[in-house]
Amino acid sequence: MTRAKAVLGLLLIALFSVVSPSVASAAVPTDPRIKAAVAAWKTSELYVDPAYAPLVGEDEAKLVERIRGASVPVYVAVLPSGAWYQEKGDTALLAGWLATANERPGIYLVMDGITTTGVDHLIAASGPRRTYMSDSEDGLVPQLEEYLGEIKTGERYEPEPARTTPLPPPVERSYPEEKFTPKKAIGNGVGGGVIGLIGGAVLAGIVLGVASLVARRGGR
């Protein structure tokens, strides 16, 4: 009996070891951008997509210097994103995939030259969700500095994993359809009639007043 329990325990451990990686990997889709970024982050905190290399230009060393000078671990990926990719325009979701795939606590940023989108991953810190480029001639360094300058740390920030699932669609407000009934029709008709009578009485009063005034002037 004891041997059977031991075998069962080993089977459960083996099953857990097989299932766990698949569950973790299921949260991150297969994406060449994610694979390339994680590979690059093994040696540097900055990954630049080859297509975006001209955007970084000669500022790569400055960007790495700013990243390493941050108060918390920061990983930056300069790469394309948009509605035509798997994240369907949800850049924060892409950042969450990158964070989960990298398996390291920190703040993960996705920069596309126009916006910087960040997520917090398993770290007691928080940064802005998004910052925007102020001047196209300034490059990525000032944009990165602005984001890093707004990072806050403290015990009030709970280390939580970054989001790896799409946001639910917005709930559309529905209003009950007002059914037509004879009672409502009569009520609307009576209400309209009363308003019509009041308006007619006011108009008649004005007409009579003007007529009286004209008659008085004519009698003089």
Coordinates of N, CA and C in Angstrom, one line a residue:
M1 N 0.8 -1.2 0.0 CA 0.0 0.0 0.0 C 0.9 1.3 0.0
T2 N 2.0 1.2 0.8 CA 2.9 2.3 0.9 C 3.5 2.6 -0.4
R3 N 3.9 1.5 -1.1 CA 4.6 1.6 -2.4 C 3.6 2.2 -3.4
A4 N 2.4 1.8 -3.4 CA 1.4 2.3 -4.3 C 1.2 3.8 -4.1
K5 N 1.2 4.3 -2.8 CA 1.1 5.7 -2.6 C 2.3 6.4 -3.1
A6 N 3.5 5.8 -2.9 CA 4.7 6.5 -3.4 C 4.7 6.6 -4.9
V7 N 4.3 5.6 -5.6 CA 4.2 5.6 -7.1 C 3.2 6.7 -7.5
L8 N 2.1 6.7 -6.8 CA 1.0 7.7 -7.1 C 1.6 9.1 -6.9
G9 N 2.4 9.3 -5.9 CA 2.9 10.6 -5.6 C 3.9 11.0 -6.7
L10 N 4.7 10.1 -7.2 CA 5.7 10.4 -8.2 C 5.0 10.7 -9.5
L11 N 3.9 10.0 -9.8 CA 3.1 10.3 -11.0 C 2.5 11.7 -10.9
L12 N 2.0 12.1 -9.8 CA 1.4 13.4 -9.6 C 2.5 14.5 -9.8
I13 N 3.7 14.2 -9.3 CA 4.8 15.2 -9.4 C 5.2 15.3 -10.9
A14 N 5.3 14.1 -11.6 CA 5.6 14.1 -13.0 C 4.6 14.8 -13.8
L15 N 3.3 14.6 -13.5 CA 2.2 15.2 -14.2 C 2.2 16.7 -14.0
F16 N 2.5 17.2 -12.8 CA 2.6 18.6 -12.5 C 3.7 19.3 -13.2
S17 N 4.9 18.6 -13.3 CA 6.0 19.1 -14.0 C 5.8 19.2 -15.5
V18 N 4.9 18.4 -16.0 CA 4.7 18.4 -17.5 C 3.6 19.5 -17.8
V19 N 2.6 19.6 -16.9 CA 1.5 20.5 -17.1 C 1.9 21.9 -16.9
S20 N 2.7 22.2 -15.8 CA 3.0 23.5 -15.4 C 3.6 24.3 -16.6
P21 N 4.6 23.9 -17.2 CA 5.2 24.7 -18.3 C 4.2 25.0 -19.4
S22 N 3.4 24.0 -19.7 CA 2.4 24.3 -20.8 C 1.4 25.3 -20.4
V23 N 1.0 25.4 -19.1 CA 0.1 26.4 -18.7 C 0.8 27.7 -18.7
A24 N 2.0 27.8 -18.3 CA 2.7 29.1 -18.3 C 2.9 29.6 -19.7
S25 N 3.3 28.7 -20.6 CA 3.6 29.1 -22.0 C 2.3 29.4 -22.7
A26 N 1.2 28.8 -22.3 CA 0.0 29.1 -22.9 C -0.4 30.6 -22.8
A27 N 0.1 31.3 -21.7 CA -0.3 32.7 -21.5 C 0.5 33.6 -22.5
V28 N 1.5 33.1 -23.1 CA 2.3 33.9 -24.0 C 2.3 33.2 -25.4
P29 N 1.8 33.9 -26.4 CA 1.7 33.4 -27.8 C 3.0 33.3 -28.4
T30 N 3.1 32.5 -29.4 CA 4.4 32.4 -30.2 C 4.5 33.6 -31.1
D31 N 5.5 34.4 -30.8 CA 5.7 35.7 -31.5 C 7.2 35.9 -31.7
P32 N 7.7 36.1 -32.9 CA 9.1 36.3 -33.1 C 9.6 37.6 -32.4
R33 N 8.8 38.6 -32.2 CA 9.2 39.8 -31.5 C 9.6 39.4 -30.0
I34 N 8.7 38.6 -29.4 CA 8.9 38.2 -28.0 C 10.1 37.4 -27.9
K35 N 10.3 36.4 -28.8 CA 11.4 35.5 -28.7 C 12.7 36.3 -28.9
A36 N 12.8 37.2 -29.8 CA 14.0 38.0 -30.0 C 14.3 38.9 -28.8
A37 N 13.3 39.5 -28.2 CA 13.5 40.4 -27.1 C 14.0 39.6 -25.9
V38 N 13.4 38.5 -25.6 CA 13.9 37.7 -24.4 C 15.3 37.2 -24.6
A39 N 15.6 36.9 -25.9 CA 17.0 36.4 -26.1 C 18.0 37.6 -26.0
A40 N 17.6 38.8 -26.4 CA 18.5 39.9 -26.2 C 18.6 40.4 -24.8
W41 N 17.6 40.2 -24.0 CA 17.6 40.6 -22.6 C 18.6 39.8 -21.7
K42 N 19.1 38.7 -22.3 CA 20.0 37.9 -21.5 C 21.4 38.6 -21.4
T43 N 21.6 39.5 -22.3 CA 22.9 40.2 -22.2 C 22.7 41.7 -22.0
S44 N 21.6 42.3 -22.3 CA 21.3 43.7 -22.2 C 19.9 44.0 -21.9
E45 N 19.6 45.0 -21.2 CA 18.2 45.4 -20.8 C 17.5 46.1 -21.9
L46 N 18.1 46.3 -23.1 CA 17.5 47.0 -24.2 C 17.5 46.0 -25.4
Y47 N 16.3 45.9 -26.0 CA 16.2 45.2 -27.3 C 15.7 46.1 -28.3
V48 N 16.3 46.2 -29.5 CA 15.9 47.0 -30.6 C 15.6 46.1 -31.8
D49 N 14.4 46.2 -32.3 CA 14.0 45.4 -33.5 C 14.8 46.0 -34.6
P50 N 15.3 45.1 -35.5 CA 16.2 45.6 -36.6 C 15.5 46.6 -37.5
A51 N 14.2 46.5 -37.6 CA 13.5 47.5 -38.4 C 13.4 48.9 -37.7
Y52 N 13.6 48.9 -36.4 CA 13.6 50.2 -35.7 C 15.0 50.7 -35.3
A53 N 16.0 50.0 -35.8 CA 17.4 50.5 -35.5 C 17.6 51.9 -35.9
P54 N 17.1 52.4 -37.0 CA 17.3 53.8 -37.4 C 16.6 54.8 -36.3
L55 N 15.6 54.3 -35.7 CA 14.9 55.1 -34.7 C 15.8 55.4 -33.5
V56 N 16.6 54.4 -33.1 CA 17.5 54.5 -32.0 C 18.8 55.2 -32.4
G57 N 19.3 54.9 -33.5 CA 20.5 55.6 -34.0 C 21.7 55.4 -33.1
E58 N 22.3 56.5 -32.8 CA 23.5 56.5 -31.9 C 23.1 56.6 -30.4
D59 N 21.9 56.5 -30.1 CA 21.4 56.7 -28.7 C 21.4 55.4 -27.9
E60 N 21.8 54.3 -28.5 CA 21.6 53.0 -27.8 C 22.4 53.0 -26.5
A61 N 23.6 53.4 -26.5 CA 24.4 53.4 -25.3 C 23.8 54.3 -24.2
K62 N 23.2 55.5 -24.6 CA 22.6 56.4 -23.7 C 21.3 55.7 -23.1
L63 N 20.6 55.0 -23.9 CA 19.4 54.4 -23.4 C 19.7 53.3 -22.4
V64 N 20.8 52.5 -22.7 CA 21.2 51.5 -21.7 C 21.6 52.1 -20.4
E65 N 22.4 53.2 -20.5 CA 22.8 53.9 -19.3 C 21.7 54.4 -18.5
R66 N 20.6 54.9 -19.1 CA 19.5 55.4 -18.3 C 18.7 54.2 -17.7
I67 N 18.6 53.1 -18.5 CA 17.9 52.0 -18.0 C 18.6 51.4 -16.7
R68 N 19.9 51.3 -16.8 CA 20.7 50.7 -15.7 C 20.7 51.6 -14.5
G69 N 20.5 52.9 -14.7 CA 20.5 53.9 -13.6 C 19.1 54.0 -12.9
A70 N 18.1 53.2 -13.4 CA 16.8 53.3 -12.8 C 16.8 52.7 -11.4
S71 N 15.8 53.1 -10.6 CA 15.7 52.6 -9.2 C 15.2 51.2 -9.1
V72 N 14.7 50.6 -10.2 CA 14.2 49.2 -10.2 C 14.7 48.6 -11.5
P73 N 14.6 47.3 -11.6 CA 15.0 46.6 -12.9 C 14.0 47.0 -14.0
V74 N 14.5 47.4 -15.1 CA 13.7 47.9 -16.2 C 14.2 47.2 -17.5
Y75 N 13.2 46.7 -18.3 CA 13.6 46.0 -19.5 C 12.8 46.8 -20.6
V76 N 13.5 47.1 -21.7 CA 12.9 48.0 -22.7 C 13.0 47.2 -24.1
A77 N 11.9 47.3 -24.8 CA 11.9 46.7 -26.2 C 11.4 47.8 -27.1
V78 N 12.2 48.1 -28.1 CA 11.9 49.1 -29.1 C 11.5 48.3 -30.3
L79 N 10.2 48.2 -30.5 CA 9.7 47.3 -31.6 C 8.3 47.8 -32.1
P80 N 7.9 47.2 -33.2 CA 6.6 47.6 -33.8 C 5.4 47.0 -33.0
S81 N 4.3 47.7 -33.0 CA 3.1 47.1 -32.3 C 1.9 47.8 -33.0
G82 N 0.8 47.2 -32.9 CA -0.4 47.8 -33.5 C -1.6 46.8 -33.6
A83 N -2.6 47.2 -34.2 CA -3.9 46.4 -34.3 C -3.7 45.2 -35.2
W84 N -2.7 45.2 -36.1 CA -2.5 44.1 -37.0 C -1.6 43.0 -36.4
Y85 N -1.1 43.2 -35.2 CA -0.4 42.1 -34.5 C -1.3 41.4 -33.6
Q86 N -0.7 40.4 -32.9 CA -1.5 39.5 -32.1 C -2.2 40.2 -30.9
E87 N -1.5 41.3 -30.4 CA -2.1 42.1 -29.3 C -3.2 43.0 -29.7
K88 N -3.4 43.1 -31.0 CA -4.5 43.9 -31.6 C -4.6 45.3 -31.1
G89 N -3.4 46.0 -31.0 CA -3.4 47.3 -30.5 C -3.3 47.5 -29.0
D90 N -3.4 46.4 -28.3 CA -3.2 46.5 -26.8 C -1.8 46.3 -26.5
T91 N -1.0 47.4 -26.5 CA 0.4 47.4 -26.3 C 0.8 46.9 -24.9
A92 N -0.1 47.2 -23.9 CA 0.2 46.8 -22.5 C 0.1 45.3 -22.4
L93 N -0.8 44.7 -23.2 CA -0.8 43.2 -23.3 C 0.5 42.6 -23.9
L94 N 1.0 43.3 -24.9 CA 2.3 42.8 -25.5 C 3.4 42.9 -24.4
A95 N 3.4 44.0 -23.6 CA 4.4 44.2 -22.6 C 4.2 43.1 -21.5
G96 N 3.0 42.7 -21.2 CA 2.8 41.6 -20.3 C 3.3 40.3 -20.8
W97 N 3.1 40.0 -22.1 CA 3.7 38.8 -22.6 C 5.2 38.8 -22.6
L98 N 5.8 39.9 -22.9 CA 7.2 40.1 -22.8 C 7.7 39.8 -21.4
A99 N 7.0 40.4 -20.4 CA 7.4 40.2 -19.0 C 7.3 38.7 -18.5
T100 N 6.2 38.1 -18.9 CA 6.0 36.7 -18.5 C 7.0 35.8 -19.2
A101 N 7.3 36.1 -20.4 CA 8.3 35.2 -21.2 C 9.7 35.4 -20.6
N102 N 10.0 36.6 -20.1 CA 11.3 36.9 -19.6 C 11.6 36.3 -18.2
E103 N 10.5 36.1 -17.5 CA 10.5 35.4 -16.2 C 11.4 36.2 -15.2
R104 N 11.4 37.5 -15.2 CA 12.2 38.3 -14.3 C 11.3 39.5 -13.8
P105 N 11.4 39.7 -12.5 CA 10.6 40.9 -12.0 C 11.2 42.2 -12.5
G106 N 10.3 43.1 -12.7 CA 10.8 44.4 -13.2 C 9.6 45.2 -13.9
I107 N 10.0 46.3 -14.4 CA 9.1 47.1 -15.2 C 9.5 47.0 -16.7
Y108 N 8.5 46.6 -17.5 CA 8.7 46.3 -18.9 C 8.1 47.4 -19.8
L109 N 8.9 47.9 -20.7 CA 8.5 49.0 -21.5 C 8.5 48.6 -23.0
V110 N 7.5 49.0 -23.7 CA 7.5 48.9 -25.2 C 7.5 50.3 -25.8
M111 N 8.5 50.6 -26.6 CA 8.6 51.9 -27.2 C 8.5 51.7 -28.7
D112 N 7.7 52.6 -29.3 CA 7.6 52.5 -30.8 C 7.9 53.8 -31.5
G113 N 8.5 54.8 -30.7 CA 8.9 56.1 -31.3 C 7.9 57.1 -31.0
I114 N 6.6 56.8 -30.7 CA 5.6 57.7 -30.4 C 5.1 57.6 -29.0
T115 N 4.9 56.4 -28.5 CA 4.5 56.2 -27.2 C 5.4 55.2 -26.5
T116 N 5.4 55.3 -25.1 CA 6.1 54.4 -24.3 C 5.1 53.8 -23.4
T117 N 4.9 52.5 -23.5 CA 3.9 51.7 -22.7 C 4.6 50.8 -21.7
G118 N 4.2 50.9 -20.5 CA 4.8 50.1 -19.5 C 3.9 49.3 -18.6
V119 N 4.4 48.2 -18.1 CA 3.7 47.3 -17.1 C 4.6 46.9 -16.0
D120 N 4.0 46.7 -14.8 CA 4.8 46.3 -13.6 C 4.6 44.8 -13.5
H121 N 5.7 44.1 -13.3 CA 5.7 42.6 -13.2 C 6.4 42.1 -12.0
L122 N 5.6 41.6 -11.0 CA 6.2 40.9 -9.8 C 7.2 41.8 -9.1
I123 N 6.8 43.1 -9.0 CA 7.7 44.1 -8.3 C 6.9 45.1 -7.6
A124 N 7.4 45.5 -6.4 CA 6.7 46.5 -5.6 C 7.0 47.9 -6.1
A125 N 6.6 48.2 -7.3 CA 6.8 49.5 -7.9 C 5.7 49.7 -9.0
S126 N 5.6 51.0 -9.4 CA 4.5 51.3 -10.4 C 5.0 52.5 -11.2
G127 N 4.7 52.4 -12.5 CA 5.1 53.4 -13.4 C 3.8 53.8 -14.2
P128 N 3.9 54.9 -14.9 CA 2.7 55.3 -15.7 C 2.4 54.3 -16.8
R129 N 1.2 54.2 -17.1 CA 0.8 53.2 -18.1 C 1.3 53.6 -19.5
R130 N 1.4 54.9 -19.8 CA 1.8 55.3 -21.1 C 2.3 56.8 -21.1
T131 N 3.3 57.1 -21.8 CA 3.8 58.4 -22.0 C 4.0 58.6 -23.5
Y132 N 4.0 59.9 -23.9 CA 4.0 60.2 -25.3 C 5.2 61.1 -25.7
M133 N 5.6 61.0 -26.9 CA 6.7 61.7 -27.4 C 6.3 63.2 -27.5
S134 N 7.2 64.1 -27.0 CA 6.9 65.5 -27.0 C 7.4 66.2 -28.2
D135 N 8.6 65.7 -28.8 CA 9.1 66.3 -30.0 C 9.8 65.2 -30.8
S136 N 9.5 65.1 -32.0 CA 10.1 64.0 -32.8 C 11.6 64.1 -33.0
E137 N 12.1 65.3 -32.8 CA 13.6 65.6 -32.9 C 14.3 65.2 -31.6
D138 N 13.6 65.0 -30.5 CA 14.3 64.7 -29.3 C 14.8 63.3 -29.2
G139 N 14.2 62.3 -29.9 CA 14.6 60.9 -29.9 C 14.0 60.2 -28.7
L140 N 14.5 59.0 -28.4 CA 13.9 58.1 -27.4 C 14.4 58.4 -26.0
V141 N 15.6 59.0 -25.9 CA 16.2 59.2 -24.6 C 15.4 60.1 -23.7
P142 N 14.9 61.3 -24.1 CA 14.0 62.1 -23.2 C 12.7 61.4 -22.9
Q143 N 12.2 60.6 -23.9 CA 11.0 59.9 -23.6 C 11.2 58.8 -22.5
L144 N 12.3 58.1 -22.6 CA 12.6 57.1 -21.6 C 12.9 57.8 -20.2
E145 N 13.6 58.9 -20.2 CA 13.9 59.6 -19.0 C 12.6 60.1 -18.3
E146 N 11.6 60.5 -19.1 CA 10.3 61.0 -18.5 C 9.6 59.8 -17.9
Y147 N 9.6 58.7 -18.5 CA 8.9 57.5 -17.9 C 9.6 57.1 -16.6
L148 N 11.0 56.9 -16.7 CA 11.7 56.5 -15.5 C 11.6 57.4 -14.3
G149 N 11.4 58.7 -14.6 CA 11.3 59.7 -13.6 C 9.9 59.6 -12.8
E150 N 9.0 58.9 -13.4 CA 7.7 58.8 -12.8 C 7.4 57.5 -12.1
I151 N 8.5 56.6 -12.1 CA 8.3 55.3 -11.4 C 8.3 55.6 -9.9
K152 N 7.4 54.9 -9.2 CA 7.3 55.0 -7.8 C 7.4 53.6 -7.1
T153 N 8.1 53.6 -6.0 CA 8.3 52.4 -5.3 C 7.8 52.5 -3.8
G154 N 7.5 51.4 -3.2 CA 7.1 51.4 -1.8 C 6.3 50.2 -1.4
E155 N 6.1 50.0 -0.1 CA 5.3 48.9 0.3 C 3.9 48.9 -0.1
R156 N 3.3 50.0 -0.4 CA 1.9 50.0 -0.8 C 1.7 49.4 -2.2
Y157 N 2.7 49.2 -2.9 CA 2.6 48.5 -4.2 C 2.8 47.0 -4.1
E158 N 1.7 46.3 -4.4 CA 1.8 44.8 -4.3 C 2.4 44.2 -5.6
P159 N 3.4 43.4 -5.4 CA 4.0 42.7 -6.6 C 3.0 41.8 -7.2
E160 N 2.6 42.1 -8.4 CA 1.6 41.2 -9.1 C 2.1 40.9 -10.5
P161 N 1.7 39.8 -11.1 CA 2.1 39.5 -12.5 C 1.4 40.5 -13.5
A162 N 2.1 40.8 -14.5 CA 1.5 41.6 -15.6 C 0.4 40.9 -16.3
R163 N -0.5 41.6 -16.8 CA -1.7 41.1 -17.5 C -1.2 40.4 -18.8
T164 N -1.8 39.2 -19.0 CA -1.4 38.4 -20.2 C -2.7 38.0 -21.0
T165 N -3.8 38.5 -20.6 CA -5.1 38.2 -21.4 C -5.7 39.5 -21.8
P166 N -6.4 39.5 -22.9 CA -7.0 40.7 -23.4 C -8.1 41.2 -22.5
L167 N -8.3 42.5 -22.5 CA -9.3 43.1 -21.7 C -10.7 42.7 -22.2
P168 N -11.6 42.6 -21.3 CA -13.0 42.3 -21.7 C -13.6 43.4 -22.5
P169 N -14.4 43.1 -23.5 CA -15.1 44.2 -24.3 C -15.9 45.1 -23.4
P170 N -16.0 46.4 -23.7 CA -16.8 47.3 -22.9 C -18.3 46.9 -22.9
V171 N -18.9 47.1 -21.7 CA -20.3 46.7 -21.6 C -21.1 47.8 -22.1
E172 N -22.0 47.4 -23.1 CA -22.9 48.4 -23.7 C -24.1 48.5 -22.8
R173 N -24.5 49.8 -22.5 CA -25.7 50.0 -21.7 C -26.9 49.7 -22.5
S174 N -27.8 49.0 -22.0 CA -29.1 48.7 -22.6 C -30.2 49.3 -21.9
Y175 N -31.1 49.9 -22.6 CA -32.3 50.6 -21.9 C -33.5 49.8 -22.3
P176 N -34.4 49.6 -21.3 CA -35.7 48.9 -21.6 C -36.5 49.6 -22.7
E177 N -37.0 48.8 -23.6 CA -37.8 49.4 -24.7 C -39.2 49.8 -24.1
E178 N -39.6 51.0 -24.4 CA -40.8 51.5 -23.9 C -42.0 51.0 -24.8
K179 N -42.8 50.2 -24.2 CA -43.9 49.7 -25.0 C -45.1 50.7 -25.2
F180 N -45.7 50.7 -26.4 CA -46.8 51.6 -26.7 C -48.1 50.9 -26.1
T181 N -48.8 51.7 -25.3 CA -50.1 51.3 -24.8 C -51.1 52.4 -25.0
P182 N -52.4 52.0 -25.0 CA -53.4 53.0 -25.1 C -53.4 54.0 -24.0
K183 N -53.0 53.6 -22.8 CA -53.0 54.5 -21.7 C -51.9 55.6 -21.9
K184 N -50.7 55.2 -22.4 CA -49.7 56.1 -22.7 C -50.1 57.1 -23.8
A185 N -50.8 56.5 -24.8 CA -51.2 57.3 -25.9 C -52.2 58.4 -25.5
I186 N -53.1 58.0 -24.6 CA -54.1 58.9 -24.1 C -53.4 60.0 -23.3
G187 N -52.5 59.5 -22.4 CA -51.7 60.5 -21.6 C -51.0 61.5 -22.4
N188 N -50.3 61.0 -23.4 CA -49.5 61.9 -24.3 C -50.4 62.8 -25.0
G189 N -51.6 62.3 -25.4 CA -52.6 63.2 -26.1 C -53.1 64.2 -25.2
V190 N -53.5 63.8 -24.0 CA -54.0 64.8 -23.1 C -53.0 65.9 -22.7
G191 N -51.7 65.4 -22.5 CA -50.7 66.3 -22.2 C -50.4 67.3 -23.3
G192 N -50.4 66.8 -24.6 CA -50.2 67.7 -25.7 C -51.4 68.6 -25.9
G193 N -52.6 68.1 -25.6 CA -53.8 69.0 -25.7 C -53.7 70.1 -24.7
V194 N -53.3 69.8 -23.5 CA -53.3 70.9 -22.4 C -52.2 71.9 -22.8
I195 N -51.1 71.4 -23.3 CA -50.0 72.4 -23.7 C -50.5 73.3 -24.8
G196 N -51.2 72.6 -25.8 CA -51.8 73.4 -26.9 C -52.8 74.4 -26.4
L197 N -53.7 74.1 -25.5 CA -54.6 75.0 -25.0 C -54.0 76.2 -24.3
I198 N -53.0 75.9 -23.5 CA -52.3 77.0 -22.8 C -51.6 77.9 -23.8
G199 N -50.9 77.3 -24.8 CA -50.2 78.1 -25.8 C -51.2 78.9 -26.6
G200 N -52.4 78.3 -26.9 CA -53.4 79.1 -27.6 C -54.0 80.2 -26.8
A201 N -54.2 80.0 -25.5 CA -54.7 81.0 -24.7 C -53.7 82.2 -24.6
V202 N -52.4 81.8 -24.4 CA -51.4 82.9 -24.4 C -51.4 83.7 -25.7
L203 N -51.4 83.0 -26.8 CA -51.4 83.7 -28.1 C -52.6 84.5 -28.3
A204 N -53.8 84.0 -27.9 CA -55.0 84.8 -28.0 C -55.0 86.0 -27.2
G205 N -54.4 85.9 -26.0 CA -54.3 87.1 -25.1 C -53.5 88.1 -25.7
I206 N -52.3 87.7 -26.4 CA -51.5 88.7 -27.0 C -52.2 89.4 -28.2
V207 N -52.9 88.6 -29.0 CA -53.6 89.1 -30.1 C -54.7 90.1 -29.7
L208 N -55.4 89.7 -28.7 CA -56.5 90.6 -28.1 C -55.9 91.9 -27.6
G209 N -54.8 91.8 -26.9 CA -54.1 93.0 -26.3 C -53.7 93.9 -27.4
V210 N -53.1 93.4 -28.5 CA -52.6 94.2 -29.6 C -53.8 94.9 -30.3
A211 N -54.9 94.1 -30.5 CA -56.1 94.6 -31.1 C -56.7 95.7 -30.3
S212 N -56.7 95.5 -29.0 CA -57.3 96.6 -28.1 C -56.5 97.8 -28.2
L213 N -55.1 97.6 -28.2 CA -54.2 98.8 -28.3 C -54.4 99.6 -29.6
V214 N -54.6 98.8 -30.7 CA -54.8 99.5 -32.0 C -56.1 100.2 -32.0
A215 N -57.2 99.6 -31.4 CA -58.5 100.2 -31.4 C -58.4 101.5 -30.6
R216 N -57.7 101.5 -29.5 CA -57.6 102.8 -28.7 C -56.9 103.9 -29.4
R217 N -55.8 103.5 -30.1 CA -55.1 104.5 -30.9 C -56.0 105.1 -32.0
G218 N -56.8 104.1 -32.6 CA -57.6 104.6 -33.7 C -58.8 105.5 -33.2
G219 N -59.2 105.3 -32.0 CA -60.3 106.1 -31.5 C -59.9 107.4 -31.0
R220 N -58.6 107.7 -30.9 CA -58.1 109.0 -30.5 C -58.3 110.1 -31.6

